[in-house]
Short mmCIF file of C-alpha atoms in Angstrom, two decimals:
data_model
loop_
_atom_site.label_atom_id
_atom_site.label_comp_id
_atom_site.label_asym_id
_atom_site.label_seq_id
_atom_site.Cartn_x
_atom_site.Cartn_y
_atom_site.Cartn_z
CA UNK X 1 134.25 116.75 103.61
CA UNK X 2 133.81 113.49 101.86
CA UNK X 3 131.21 114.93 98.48
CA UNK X 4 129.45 112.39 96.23
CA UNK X 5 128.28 114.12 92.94
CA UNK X 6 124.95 112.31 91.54
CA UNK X 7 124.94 114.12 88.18
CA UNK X 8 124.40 111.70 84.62
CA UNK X 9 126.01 114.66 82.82
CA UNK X 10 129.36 113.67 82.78
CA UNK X 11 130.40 117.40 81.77
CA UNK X 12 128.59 119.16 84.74
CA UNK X 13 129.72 116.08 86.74
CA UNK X 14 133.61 116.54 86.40
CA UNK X 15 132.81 120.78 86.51
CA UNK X 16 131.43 120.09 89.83
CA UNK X 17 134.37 117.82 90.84
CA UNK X 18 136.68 120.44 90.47
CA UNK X 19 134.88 122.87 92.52
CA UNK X 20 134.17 120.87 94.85
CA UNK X 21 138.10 119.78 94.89
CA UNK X 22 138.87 123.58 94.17
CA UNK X 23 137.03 124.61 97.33
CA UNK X 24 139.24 122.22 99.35
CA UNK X 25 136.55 119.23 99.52
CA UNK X 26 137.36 115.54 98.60
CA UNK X 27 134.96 114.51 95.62
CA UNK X 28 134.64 110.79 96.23
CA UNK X 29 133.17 110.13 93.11
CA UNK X 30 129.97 110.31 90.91
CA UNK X 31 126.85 108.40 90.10
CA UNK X 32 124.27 108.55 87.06
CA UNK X 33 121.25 106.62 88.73
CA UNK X 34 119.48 107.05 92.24
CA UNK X 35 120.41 103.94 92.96
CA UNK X 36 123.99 103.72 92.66
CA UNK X 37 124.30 106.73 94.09
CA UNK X 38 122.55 105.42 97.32
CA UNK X 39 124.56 102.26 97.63
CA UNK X 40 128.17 104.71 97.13
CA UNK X 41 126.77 107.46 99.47
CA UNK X 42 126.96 104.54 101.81
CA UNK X 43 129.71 103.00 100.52
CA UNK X 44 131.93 105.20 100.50
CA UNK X 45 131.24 107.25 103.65
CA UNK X 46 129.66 110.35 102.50
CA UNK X 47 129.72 113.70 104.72
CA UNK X 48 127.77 115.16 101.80
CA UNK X 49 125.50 114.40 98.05
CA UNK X 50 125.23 116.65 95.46
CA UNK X 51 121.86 115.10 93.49
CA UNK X 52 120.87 116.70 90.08
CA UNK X 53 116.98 115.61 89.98
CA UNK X 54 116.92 114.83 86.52
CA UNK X 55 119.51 111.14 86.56
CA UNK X 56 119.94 108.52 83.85
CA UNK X 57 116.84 106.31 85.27
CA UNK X 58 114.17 109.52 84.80
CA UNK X 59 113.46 111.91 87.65
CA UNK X 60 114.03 109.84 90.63
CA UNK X 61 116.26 113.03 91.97
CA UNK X 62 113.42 114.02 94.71
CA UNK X 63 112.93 110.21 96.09
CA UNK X 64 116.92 110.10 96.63
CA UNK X 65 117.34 112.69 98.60
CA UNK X 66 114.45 111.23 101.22
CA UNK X 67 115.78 108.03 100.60
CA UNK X 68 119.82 109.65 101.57
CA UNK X 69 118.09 111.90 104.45
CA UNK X 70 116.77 108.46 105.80
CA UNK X 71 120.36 107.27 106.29
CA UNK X 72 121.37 110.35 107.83
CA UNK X 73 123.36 112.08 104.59
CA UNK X 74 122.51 115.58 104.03
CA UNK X 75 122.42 116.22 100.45
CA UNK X 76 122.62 119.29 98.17
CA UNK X 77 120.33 120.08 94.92
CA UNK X 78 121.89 121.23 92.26
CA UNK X 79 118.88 121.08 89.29
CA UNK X 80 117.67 123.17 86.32
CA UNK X 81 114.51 121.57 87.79
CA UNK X 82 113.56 123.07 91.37
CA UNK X 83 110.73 123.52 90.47
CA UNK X 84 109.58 119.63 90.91
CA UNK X 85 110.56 119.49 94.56
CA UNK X 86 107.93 119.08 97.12
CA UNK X 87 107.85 121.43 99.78
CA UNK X 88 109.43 118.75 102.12
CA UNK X 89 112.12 117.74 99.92
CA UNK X 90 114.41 117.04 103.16
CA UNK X 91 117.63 118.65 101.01
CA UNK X 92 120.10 120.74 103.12
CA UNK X 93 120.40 123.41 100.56
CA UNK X 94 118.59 123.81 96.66
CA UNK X 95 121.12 125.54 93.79
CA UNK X 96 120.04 126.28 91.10
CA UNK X 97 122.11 125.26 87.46
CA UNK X 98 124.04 126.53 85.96
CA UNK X 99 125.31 127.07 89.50
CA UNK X 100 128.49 129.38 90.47
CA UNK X 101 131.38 128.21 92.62
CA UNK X 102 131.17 130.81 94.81
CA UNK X 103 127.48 129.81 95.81
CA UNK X 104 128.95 126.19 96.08
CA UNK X 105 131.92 126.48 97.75
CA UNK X 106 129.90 128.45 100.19
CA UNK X 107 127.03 126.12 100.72
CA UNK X 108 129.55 123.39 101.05
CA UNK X 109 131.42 125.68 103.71
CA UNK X 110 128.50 126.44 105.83
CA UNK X 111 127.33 122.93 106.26
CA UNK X 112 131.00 121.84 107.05
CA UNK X 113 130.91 124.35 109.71
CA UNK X 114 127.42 123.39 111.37
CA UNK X 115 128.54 119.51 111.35
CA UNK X 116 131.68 120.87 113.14
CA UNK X 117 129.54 122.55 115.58
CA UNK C 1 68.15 135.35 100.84
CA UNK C 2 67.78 131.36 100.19
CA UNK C 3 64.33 129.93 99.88
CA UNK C 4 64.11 127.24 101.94
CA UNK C 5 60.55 126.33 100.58
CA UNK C 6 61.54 126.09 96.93
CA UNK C 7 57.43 127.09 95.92
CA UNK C 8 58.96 129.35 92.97
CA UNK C 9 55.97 131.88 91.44
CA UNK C 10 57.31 130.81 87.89
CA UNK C 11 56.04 128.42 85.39
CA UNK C 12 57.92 127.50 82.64
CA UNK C 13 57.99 129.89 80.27
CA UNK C 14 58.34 128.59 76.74
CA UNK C 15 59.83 130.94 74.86
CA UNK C 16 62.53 131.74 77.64
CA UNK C 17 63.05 127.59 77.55
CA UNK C 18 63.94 128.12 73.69
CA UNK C 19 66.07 130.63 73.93
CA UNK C 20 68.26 128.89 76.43
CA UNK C 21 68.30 125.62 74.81
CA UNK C 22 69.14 127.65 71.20
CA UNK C 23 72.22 128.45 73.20
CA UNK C 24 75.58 126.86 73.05
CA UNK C 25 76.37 127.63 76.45
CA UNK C 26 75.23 125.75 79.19
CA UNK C 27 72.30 127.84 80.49
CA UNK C 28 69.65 127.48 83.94
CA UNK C 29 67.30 130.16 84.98
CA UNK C 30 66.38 130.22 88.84
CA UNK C 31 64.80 132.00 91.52
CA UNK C 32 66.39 134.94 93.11
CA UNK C 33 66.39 131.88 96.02
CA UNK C 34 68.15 129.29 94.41
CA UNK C 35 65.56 127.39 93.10
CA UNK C 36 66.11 125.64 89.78
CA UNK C 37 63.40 126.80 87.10
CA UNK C 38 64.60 125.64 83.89
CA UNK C 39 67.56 124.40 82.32
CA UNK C 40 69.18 123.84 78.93
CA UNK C 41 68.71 120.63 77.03
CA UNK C 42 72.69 120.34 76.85
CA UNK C 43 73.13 120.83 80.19
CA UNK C 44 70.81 118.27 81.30
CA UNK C 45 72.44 115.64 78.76
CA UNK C 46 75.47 116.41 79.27
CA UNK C 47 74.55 115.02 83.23
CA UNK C 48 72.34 112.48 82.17
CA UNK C 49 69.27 113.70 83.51
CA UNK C 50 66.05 115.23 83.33
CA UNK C 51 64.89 118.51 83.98
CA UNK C 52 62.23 116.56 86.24
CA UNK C 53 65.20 115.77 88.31
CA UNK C 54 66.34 119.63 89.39
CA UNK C 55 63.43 121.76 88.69
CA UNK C 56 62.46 123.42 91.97
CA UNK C 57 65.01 121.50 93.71
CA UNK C 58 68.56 124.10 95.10
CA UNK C 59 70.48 124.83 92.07
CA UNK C 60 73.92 124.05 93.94
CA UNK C 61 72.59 120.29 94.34
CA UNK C 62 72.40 119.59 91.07
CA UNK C 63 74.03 116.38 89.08
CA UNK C 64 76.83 118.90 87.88
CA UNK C 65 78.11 119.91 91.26
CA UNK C 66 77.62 117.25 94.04
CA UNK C 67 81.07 115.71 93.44
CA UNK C 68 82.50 119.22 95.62
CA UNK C 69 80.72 120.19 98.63
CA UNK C 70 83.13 123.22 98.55
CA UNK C 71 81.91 124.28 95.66
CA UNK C 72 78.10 123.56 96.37
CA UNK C 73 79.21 126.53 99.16
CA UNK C 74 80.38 129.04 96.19
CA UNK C 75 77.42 128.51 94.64
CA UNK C 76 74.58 129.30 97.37
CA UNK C 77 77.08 132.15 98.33
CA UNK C 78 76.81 134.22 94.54
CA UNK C 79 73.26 132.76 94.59
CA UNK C 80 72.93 135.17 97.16
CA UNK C 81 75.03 137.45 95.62
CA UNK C 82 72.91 137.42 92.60
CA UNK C 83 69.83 137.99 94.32
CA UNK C 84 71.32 141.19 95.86
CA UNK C 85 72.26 142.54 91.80
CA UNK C 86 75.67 140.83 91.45
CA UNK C 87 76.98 139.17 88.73
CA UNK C 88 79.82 136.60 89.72
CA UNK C 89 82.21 134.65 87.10
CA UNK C 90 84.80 132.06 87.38
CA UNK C 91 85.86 129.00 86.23
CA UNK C 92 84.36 125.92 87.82
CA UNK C 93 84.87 121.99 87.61
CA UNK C 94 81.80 120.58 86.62
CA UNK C 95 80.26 116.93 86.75
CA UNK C 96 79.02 115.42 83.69
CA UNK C 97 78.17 112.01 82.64
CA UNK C 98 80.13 108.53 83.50
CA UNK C 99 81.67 111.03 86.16
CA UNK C 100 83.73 112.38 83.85
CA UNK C 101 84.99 116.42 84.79
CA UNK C 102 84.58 119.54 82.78
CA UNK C 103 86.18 122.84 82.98
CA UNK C 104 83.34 125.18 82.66
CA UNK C 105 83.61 129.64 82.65
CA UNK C 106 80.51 130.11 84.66
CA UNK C 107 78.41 133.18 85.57
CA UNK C 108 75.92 134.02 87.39
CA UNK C 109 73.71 137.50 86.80
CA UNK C 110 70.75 138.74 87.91
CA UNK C 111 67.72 139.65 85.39
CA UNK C 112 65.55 142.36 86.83
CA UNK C 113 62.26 143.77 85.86
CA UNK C 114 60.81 147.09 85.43
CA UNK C 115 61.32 148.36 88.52
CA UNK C 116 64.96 146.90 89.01
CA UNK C 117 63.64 144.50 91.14
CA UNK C 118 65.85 140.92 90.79
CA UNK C 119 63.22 138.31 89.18
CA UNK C 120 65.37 135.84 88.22
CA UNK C 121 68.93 134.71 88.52
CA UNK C 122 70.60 133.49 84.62
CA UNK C 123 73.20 130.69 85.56
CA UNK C 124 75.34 130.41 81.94
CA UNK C 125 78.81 128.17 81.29
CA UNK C 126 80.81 127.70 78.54
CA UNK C 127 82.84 123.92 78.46
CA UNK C 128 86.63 125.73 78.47
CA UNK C 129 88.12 121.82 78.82
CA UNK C 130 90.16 122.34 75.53
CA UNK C 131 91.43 126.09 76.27
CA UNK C 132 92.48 124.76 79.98
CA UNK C 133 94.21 121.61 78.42
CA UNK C 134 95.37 123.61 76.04
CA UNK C 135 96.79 126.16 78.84
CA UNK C 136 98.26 123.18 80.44
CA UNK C 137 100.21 122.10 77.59
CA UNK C 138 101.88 125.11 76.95
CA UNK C 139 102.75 126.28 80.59
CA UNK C 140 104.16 122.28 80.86
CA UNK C 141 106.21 123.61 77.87
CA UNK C 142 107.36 126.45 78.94
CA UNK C 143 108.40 124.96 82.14
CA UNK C 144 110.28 122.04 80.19
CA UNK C 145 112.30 124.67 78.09
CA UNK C 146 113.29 126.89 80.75
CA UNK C 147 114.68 123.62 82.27
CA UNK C 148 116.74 122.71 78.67
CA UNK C 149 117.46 126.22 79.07
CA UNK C 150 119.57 125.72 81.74
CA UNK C 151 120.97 122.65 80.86
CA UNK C 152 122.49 124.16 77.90
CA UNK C 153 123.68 127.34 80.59
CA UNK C 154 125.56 124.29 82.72
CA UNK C 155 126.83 122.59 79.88
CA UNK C 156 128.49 125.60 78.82
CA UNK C 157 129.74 126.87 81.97
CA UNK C 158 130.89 123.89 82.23
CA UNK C 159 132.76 123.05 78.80
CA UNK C 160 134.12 126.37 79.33
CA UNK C 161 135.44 126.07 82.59
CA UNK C 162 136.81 122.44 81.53
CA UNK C 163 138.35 124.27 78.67
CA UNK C 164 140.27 126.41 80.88
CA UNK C 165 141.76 123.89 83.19
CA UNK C 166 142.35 121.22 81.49
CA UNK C 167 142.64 122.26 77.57
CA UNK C 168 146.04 122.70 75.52
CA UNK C 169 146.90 125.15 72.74
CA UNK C 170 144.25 128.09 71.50
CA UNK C 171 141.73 127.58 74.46
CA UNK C 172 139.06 129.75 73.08
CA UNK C 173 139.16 127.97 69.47
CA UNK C 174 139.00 124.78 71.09
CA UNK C 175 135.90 126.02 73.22
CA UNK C 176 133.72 127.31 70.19
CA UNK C 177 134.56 123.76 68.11
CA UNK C 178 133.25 121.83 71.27
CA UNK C 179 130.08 124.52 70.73
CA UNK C 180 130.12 123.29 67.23
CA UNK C 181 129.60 119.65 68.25
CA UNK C 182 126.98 120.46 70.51
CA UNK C 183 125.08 122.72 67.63
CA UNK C 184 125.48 120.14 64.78
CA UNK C 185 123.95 117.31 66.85
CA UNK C 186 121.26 119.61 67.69
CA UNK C 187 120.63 120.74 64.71
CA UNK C 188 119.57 116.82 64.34
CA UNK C 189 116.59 117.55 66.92
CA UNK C 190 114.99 120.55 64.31
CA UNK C 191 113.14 122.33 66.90
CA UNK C 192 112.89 119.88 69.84
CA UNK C 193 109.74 119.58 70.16
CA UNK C 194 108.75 116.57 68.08
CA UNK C 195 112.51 114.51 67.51
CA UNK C 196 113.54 113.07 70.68
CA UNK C 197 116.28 110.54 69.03
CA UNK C 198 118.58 109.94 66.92
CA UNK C 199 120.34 107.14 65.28
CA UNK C 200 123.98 106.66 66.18
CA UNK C 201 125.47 107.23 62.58
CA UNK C 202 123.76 110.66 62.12
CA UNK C 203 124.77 112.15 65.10
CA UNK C 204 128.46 110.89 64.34
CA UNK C 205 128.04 111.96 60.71
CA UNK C 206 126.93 115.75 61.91
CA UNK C 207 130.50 115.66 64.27
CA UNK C 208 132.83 114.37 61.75
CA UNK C 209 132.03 116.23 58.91
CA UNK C 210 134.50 119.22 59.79
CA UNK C 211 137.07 116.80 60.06
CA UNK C 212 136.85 114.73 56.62
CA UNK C 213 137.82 116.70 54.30
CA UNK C 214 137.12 114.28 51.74
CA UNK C 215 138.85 111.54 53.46
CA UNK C 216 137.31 108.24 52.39
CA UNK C 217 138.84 105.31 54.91
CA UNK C 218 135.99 106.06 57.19
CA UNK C 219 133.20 103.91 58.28
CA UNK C 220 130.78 103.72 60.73
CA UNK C 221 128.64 101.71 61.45
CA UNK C 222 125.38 102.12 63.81
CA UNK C 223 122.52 99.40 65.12
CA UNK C 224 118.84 100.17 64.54
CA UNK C 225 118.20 101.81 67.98
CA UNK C 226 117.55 105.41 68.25
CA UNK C 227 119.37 107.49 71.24
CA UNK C 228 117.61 109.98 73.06
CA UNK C 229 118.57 113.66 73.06
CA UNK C 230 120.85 114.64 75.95
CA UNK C 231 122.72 111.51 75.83
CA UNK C 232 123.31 111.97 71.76
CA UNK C 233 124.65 115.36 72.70
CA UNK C 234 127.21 113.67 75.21
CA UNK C 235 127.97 111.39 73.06
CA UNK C 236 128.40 113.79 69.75
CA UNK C 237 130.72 115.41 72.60
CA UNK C 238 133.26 112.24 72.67
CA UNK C 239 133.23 111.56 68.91
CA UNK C 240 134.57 115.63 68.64
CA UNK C 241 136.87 114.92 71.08
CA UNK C 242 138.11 112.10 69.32
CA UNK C 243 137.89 113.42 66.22
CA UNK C 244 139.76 116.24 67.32
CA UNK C 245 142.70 114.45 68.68
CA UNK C 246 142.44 111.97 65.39
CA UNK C 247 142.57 115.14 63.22
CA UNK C 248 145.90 116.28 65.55
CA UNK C 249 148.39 113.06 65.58
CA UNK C 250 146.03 110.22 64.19
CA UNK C 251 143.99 108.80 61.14
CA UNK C 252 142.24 111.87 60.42
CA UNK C 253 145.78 113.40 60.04
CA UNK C 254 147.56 111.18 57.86
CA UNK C 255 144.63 109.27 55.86
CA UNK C 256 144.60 106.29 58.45
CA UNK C 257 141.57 104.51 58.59
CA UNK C 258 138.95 104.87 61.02
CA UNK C 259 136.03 102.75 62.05
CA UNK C 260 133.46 104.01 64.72
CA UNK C 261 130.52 101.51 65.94
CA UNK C 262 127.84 101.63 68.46
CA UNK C 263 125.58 98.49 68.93
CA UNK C 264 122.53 97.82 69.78
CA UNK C 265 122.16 95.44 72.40
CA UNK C 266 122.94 92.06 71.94
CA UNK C 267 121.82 88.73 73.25
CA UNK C 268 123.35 89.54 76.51
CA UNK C 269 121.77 92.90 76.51
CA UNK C 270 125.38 94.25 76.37
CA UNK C 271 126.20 97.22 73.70
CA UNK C 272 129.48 97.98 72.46
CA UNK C 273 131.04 101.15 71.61
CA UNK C 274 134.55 101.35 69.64
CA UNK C 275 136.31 103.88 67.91
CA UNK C 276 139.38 102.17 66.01
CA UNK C 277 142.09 104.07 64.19
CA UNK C 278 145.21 103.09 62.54
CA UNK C 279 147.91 105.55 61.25
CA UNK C 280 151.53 106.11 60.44
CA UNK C 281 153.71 104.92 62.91
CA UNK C 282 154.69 108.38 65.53
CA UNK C 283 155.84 108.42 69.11
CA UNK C 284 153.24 108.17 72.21
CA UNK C 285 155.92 108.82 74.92
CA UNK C 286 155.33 112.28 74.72
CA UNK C 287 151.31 112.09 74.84
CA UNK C 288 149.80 114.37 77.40
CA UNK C 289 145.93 114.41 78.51
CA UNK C 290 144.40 117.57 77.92
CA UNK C 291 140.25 117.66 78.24
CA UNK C 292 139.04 115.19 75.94
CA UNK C 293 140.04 112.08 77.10
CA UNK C 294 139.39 112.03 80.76
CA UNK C 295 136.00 113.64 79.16
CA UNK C 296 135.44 110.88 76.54
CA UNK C 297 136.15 108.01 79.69
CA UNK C 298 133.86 109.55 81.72
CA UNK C 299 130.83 110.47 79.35
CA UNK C 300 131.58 106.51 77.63
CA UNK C 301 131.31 104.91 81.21
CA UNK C 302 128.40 106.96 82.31
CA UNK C 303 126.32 106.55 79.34
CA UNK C 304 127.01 102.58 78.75
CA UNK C 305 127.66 101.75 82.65
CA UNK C 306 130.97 100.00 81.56
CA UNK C 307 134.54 100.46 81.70
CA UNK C 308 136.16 101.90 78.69
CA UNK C 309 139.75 100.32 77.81
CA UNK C 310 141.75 102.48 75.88
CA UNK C 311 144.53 100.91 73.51
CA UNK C 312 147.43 103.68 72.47
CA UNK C 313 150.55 102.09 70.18
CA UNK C 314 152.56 103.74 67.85
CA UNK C 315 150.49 103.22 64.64
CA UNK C 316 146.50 102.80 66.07
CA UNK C 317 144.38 103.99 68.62
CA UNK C 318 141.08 101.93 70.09
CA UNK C 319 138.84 102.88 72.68
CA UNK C 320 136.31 100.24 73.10
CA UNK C 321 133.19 99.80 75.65
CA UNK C 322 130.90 97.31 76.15
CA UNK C 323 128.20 98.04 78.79
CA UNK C 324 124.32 97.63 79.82
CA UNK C 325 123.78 101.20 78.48
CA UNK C 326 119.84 100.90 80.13
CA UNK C 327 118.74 104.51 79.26
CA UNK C 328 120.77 105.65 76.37
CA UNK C 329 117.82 104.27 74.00
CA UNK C 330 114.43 105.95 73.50
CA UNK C 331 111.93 103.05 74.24
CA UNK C 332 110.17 101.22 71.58
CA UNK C 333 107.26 102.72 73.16
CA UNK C 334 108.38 106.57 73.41
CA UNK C 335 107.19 109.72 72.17
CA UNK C 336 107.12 110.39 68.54
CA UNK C 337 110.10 111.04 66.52
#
């Protein structure tokens, strides 16, 4: 799958381009704002996002993935800050930080195999 | 049982009147039916009103509690309660002047005569607006520092698993200097709760000073602005990693000079970021990235939205930025320092 990591930590954000790599996944590259992210998700043909909520331009995590789910991209949450999703967040999957590559590779996995399906 | 004629056999009794206004809690007395027979002077000016206005009307009616219909329900329901010997508390929103909201701790008991008969029902509140606030501020608090908390759990996992893959020589010594970074620009933040920023030549200072060792040819220099937390500690971050590999084969080495400076917007509302060191002449053929470069790129493009050009000869290296950088700064308006 095609994996766009929305993450303004640029630490976390090249950790979770190697898993994502590591678990056999093509990381297509990363964004810091809601906005770029949108336009690249688009872009550059996205199977998949991986949004932190907390970006560069304040908390506008929960509003992108609505704003992605409208296009048709699923997206994963990966946050410290689950807590500020609405009950309808429209997110395939929520993970928490400091998240495990098992728990992403598998997430990953599973929605690779229902898009297959 | 509700009255539903409101006729009340009481008549204001004077010295029950002064007891409840000698009160600081809001106070009412009322019929075992609902029926509002007196009420405290700070209750009544706290709504605006006069006692004129409630007395003998439904107690749930009054000023204080017509903004909630759902409410107005509690009440007639531990009216009733009351009138049968129970005592009810909880903590109600209240109405008050200028339709303003308070947070009141309200009860309801019965008062009974000889004969344990119910005679009247004691409505009582205390305003518990601060203590809720105050509640409020401190669960918002917690909540925020259970989320740093795991920031600093990723960051670590992280840097660590970075470390591992992409680090050179003693892996674990070059994991707790990177903690070292991160603790020394922290340490800039005291407890967190009140320093949000930081100029940029403190938090460069705080990662350097390991590295000086009394070297002099260093300068930096820093623009008025103040950067906010998270991205100072990404930033402290790249000036280790620089400093580290300076320290290794550059300036910080062999006495070269050094000059780090971050702007603060200009005219353009561009800032620029360089980090310029010369030293004595040595070969870059054999130059391999480890961690902290591809780190530094991608922490300097992300944080100033621009494209950093890195310059590697023989005798100086320069990595230089200029971007937009829209949220690196705390706003002239923010939070305190």
């Amino acid at each position: 799958m095609r994996v766009l990591i929305c993450e303004d930590n640029a630490l976390i954000a090249m950790d979770l381009r190697e898993m994502v790599e590591e678990a056999g996944h093509e990381a297509v590259g990363t964004a810091t704002t809601s906005d770029i992210c949108f336009d690249r998700a688009q872009a550059m043909r996205a199977d998949i996002v991986l949004v932190d909520l907390n970006l560069a331009d304040g908390r506008t995590g929960p509003v992108l993935v609505k704003r992605l789910a409208g296009e048709g991209i699923p997206s994963i949450v990966v946050s410290g800050e689950l807590d500020y999703l609405p009950e309808d967040h429209g997110a395939l999957a929520l993970l928490e930080k400091p998240v495990s590559y098992v728990s992403l590779r598998d997430t990953l996995s599973r929605h690779d195999r229902s898009a297959k399906t | 049982m509700v009255d539903n004629n409101l006729e009340a056999p009481w008549h204001l009794d004077k010295r029950a009147h002064d007891i409840i206004n000698a009160t600081v809690a809001f106070a009412a007395i009322l019929s075992p039916g609902g029926a509002t027979l007196d009420v405290s002077k700070n209750a009544l000016d706290a709504a605006g009103i006069s006692l004129t206005d409630i007395v003998d009307r439904r107690f749930w009616e009054g000023y204080w509690f017509g903004h909630d219909p759902a409410l107005q329900a509690r009440l007639r329901d531990v009216v009733e309660r009351g009138a049968r010997g129970e005592t009810s508390r909880f903590d109600i929103e209240v109405r008050v002047r200028g339709d303003r909201r308070l947070i009141v701790d309200f009860q309801i008991a019965p008062l009974r005569d000889e004969n344990g008969r119910v005679t009247e029902l004691i409505a009582s509140g205390f305003d518990v607006s601060e203590r809720e606030r105050q509640k409020e501020n401190l669960n918002s608090a917690l909540r925020e520092t259970s989320h740093r908390i795991k920031n600093i759990l990723s960051t670590l996992s992280a840097m660590g698993r970075m470390t591992l893959i992409h680090g050179k020589g003693d892996l674990f010594d070059g994991f707790l200097k990177r903690l070292d970074a991160l603790a020394a620009v922290h340490s800039i933040f005291g407890d967190g709760s009140k320093i949000s920023s930081a100029p940029f030549d403190a938090i460069t200072r705080q990662v350097l000073n390991p590295f000086l060792h009394g070297h002099e040819k260093v300068e930096v220099i820093s623009g008025k602005k103040r950067i906010l937390r998270d991205q100072a500690k990404q930033l402290g971050l790249c000036i280790h990693e620089l400093a580290t590999n300076s320290s290794k084969h550059g300036a910080l080495h062999d006495g070269g000079t050094l000059s780090v400076s971050f702007t603060d917007p200009d005219g353009d509302g561009v800032t620029h970021f360089s980090w310029s060191e010369t030293h004595a002449p040595k070969d870059t053929g054999s130059y391999t990235e480890g961690f902290g470069l591809p780190y530094v790129r991608n922490a300097l493009r992300s944080l100033l939205m621009g494209e950093p050009v890195i310059e590697m000869q023989s005798d100086r290296f320069q990595i230089l930025v200029d971007g937009p950088a829209p949220h690196i700064f705390e706003p002239l308006e923010g939070p305190g320092r």
